[in-house]
């Protein structure tokens, strides 16, 4: 899944920022990381930062995740969680 403003002609699902920004609640929570789109709705209740994830809903979290990694959260856990939720 890629975030792009224009369509591409392959098998990847394409979302616009306007579409992603609509998914900004605890009932439908999408984020962007490194150009890919993730549906984190089911992960939100287990997020160790509580409502921090909700504040980033519908937005690009690339910089934020790099800061989380710097605070010592094992990167393999973050990668696994993202892989499980990519749309």
mmCIF file of C-alpha atoms in Angstrom:
data_model
loop_
_atom_site.group_PDB
_atom_site.id
_atom_site.type_symbol
_atom_site.label_atom_id
_atom_site.label_comp_id
_atom_site.label_asym_id
_atom_site.label_seq_id
_atom_site.Cartn_x
_atom_site.Cartn_y
_atom_site.Cartn_z
ATOM 1 C CA UNK A 1 0.000 0.000 0.000
ATOM 2 C CA UNK A 2 1.407 3.345 -0.950
ATOM 3 C CA UNK A 3 0.432 6.894 -0.226
ATOM 4 C CA UNK A 4 0.283 8.829 -3.458
ATOM 5 C CA UNK A 5 -1.675 11.726 -4.837
ATOM 6 C CA UNK A 6 -2.001 10.107 -8.261
ATOM 7 C CA UNK A 7 -2.899 6.607 -9.329
ATOM 8 C CA UNK A 8 -0.277 4.095 -10.350
ATOM 9 C CA UNK A 9 -0.814 1.141 -12.642
ATOM 10 C CA UNK A 10 0.112 -1.866 -10.544
ATOM 11 C CA UNK A 11 -1.427 -4.071 -7.870
ATOM 12 C CA UNK A 12 -0.809 -1.750 -4.925
ATOM 13 C CA UNK A 13 -3.738 0.027 -3.299
ATOM 14 C CA UNK A 14 -3.396 3.795 -3.559
ATOM 15 C CA UNK A 15 -4.811 6.302 -1.059
ATOM 16 C CA UNK A 16 -4.902 10.080 -1.186
ATOM 17 C CA UNK A 17 -4.097 12.213 1.847
ATOM 18 C CA UNK A 18 -7.755 13.261 1.934
ATOM 19 C CA UNK A 19 -8.803 9.606 2.262
ATOM 20 C CA UNK A 20 -6.256 8.888 4.982
ATOM 21 C CA UNK A 21 -7.120 12.020 6.953
ATOM 22 C CA UNK A 22 -10.713 10.749 7.282
ATOM 23 C CA UNK A 23 -9.464 7.795 9.371
ATOM 24 C CA UNK A 24 -8.640 9.766 12.498
ATOM 25 C CA UNK A 25 -10.776 8.234 15.249
ATOM 26 C CA UNK A 26 -10.456 5.283 17.616
ATOM 27 C CA UNK A 27 -13.015 3.472 15.402
ATOM 28 C CA UNK A 28 -10.961 3.943 12.227
ATOM 29 C CA UNK A 29 -7.339 4.848 12.788
ATOM 30 C CA UNK A 30 -4.920 4.961 9.862
ATOM 31 C CA UNK A 31 -1.351 6.231 9.831
ATOM 32 C CA UNK A 32 1.361 6.696 7.237
ATOM 33 C CA UNK A 33 4.872 5.454 7.832
ATOM 34 C CA UNK A 34 7.589 5.746 5.209
ATOM 35 C CA UNK A 35 5.049 6.229 2.402
ATOM 36 C CA UNK A 36 2.943 3.202 3.348
ATOM 37 C CA UNK A 37 -0.537 3.203 4.889
ATOM 38 C CA UNK A 38 -1.430 1.219 8.009
ATOM 39 C CA UNK A 39 -4.797 0.549 9.650
ATOM 40 C CA UNK A 40 -3.944 0.663 13.355
ATOM 41 C CA UNK A 41 -7.539 0.488 14.614
ATOM 42 C CA UNK A 42 -7.178 -2.945 16.205
ATOM 43 C CA UNK A 43 -3.764 -2.078 17.684
ATOM 44 C CA UNK A 44 -4.887 1.209 19.247
ATOM 45 C CA UNK A 45 -6.207 -0.301 22.527
ATOM 46 C CA UNK A 46 -2.821 -2.025 23.061
ATOM 47 C CA UNK A 47 -0.650 0.951 22.089
ATOM 48 C CA UNK A 48 1.862 1.537 24.907
ATOM 49 C CA UNK A 49 1.631 5.306 24.476
ATOM 50 C CA UNK A 50 -2.099 5.407 25.091
ATOM 51 C CA UNK A 51 -3.770 8.234 23.228
ATOM 52 C CA UNK A 52 -0.525 9.320 21.542
ATOM 53 C CA UNK A 53 -1.442 7.112 18.585
ATOM 54 C CA UNK A 54 -4.876 8.715 18.321
ATOM 55 C CA UNK A 55 -3.257 12.162 18.109
ATOM 56 C CA UNK A 56 -1.317 10.930 15.052
ATOM 57 C CA UNK A 57 -4.323 9.302 13.352
ATOM 58 C CA UNK A 58 -4.724 10.249 9.714
ATOM 59 C CA UNK A 59 -1.178 11.640 9.594
ATOM 60 C CA UNK A 60 2.385 10.727 8.678
ATOM 61 C CA UNK A 61 4.173 9.254 11.707
ATOM 62 C CA UNK A 62 7.563 8.645 10.092
ATOM 63 C CA UNK A 63 9.400 11.242 12.193
ATOM 64 C CA UNK A 64 7.502 10.290 15.351
ATOM 65 C CA UNK A 65 8.416 6.614 15.030
ATOM 66 C CA UNK A 66 12.064 7.506 14.559
ATOM 67 C CA UNK A 67 11.879 9.387 17.877
ATOM 68 C CA UNK A 68 10.177 6.408 19.590
ATOM 69 C CA UNK A 69 12.955 4.169 18.349
ATOM 70 C CA UNK A 70 15.468 6.550 19.910
ATOM 71 C CA UNK A 71 13.727 6.057 23.274
ATOM 72 C CA UNK A 72 14.652 2.384 23.277
ATOM 73 C CA UNK A 73 11.594 0.551 21.985
ATOM 74 C CA UNK A 74 12.973 -2.395 20.012
ATOM 75 C CA UNK A 75 12.659 -1.650 16.305
ATOM 76 C CA UNK A 76 11.751 -5.274 15.515
ATOM 77 C CA UNK A 77 8.559 -4.909 17.597
ATOM 78 C CA UNK A 78 7.600 -1.744 15.719
ATOM 79 C CA UNK A 79 8.305 -3.393 12.348
ATOM 80 C CA UNK A 80 6.262 -6.477 13.253
ATOM 81 C CA UNK A 81 3.303 -4.371 14.364
ATOM 82 C CA UNK A 82 3.436 -2.294 11.190
ATOM 83 C CA UNK A 83 3.688 -5.383 8.973
ATOM 84 C CA UNK A 84 0.612 -6.879 10.634
ATOM 85 C CA UNK A 85 -1.422 -3.733 9.946
ATOM 86 C CA UNK A 86 -0.364 -2.601 6.462
ATOM 87 C CA UNK A 87 -3.309 -2.068 4.119
#
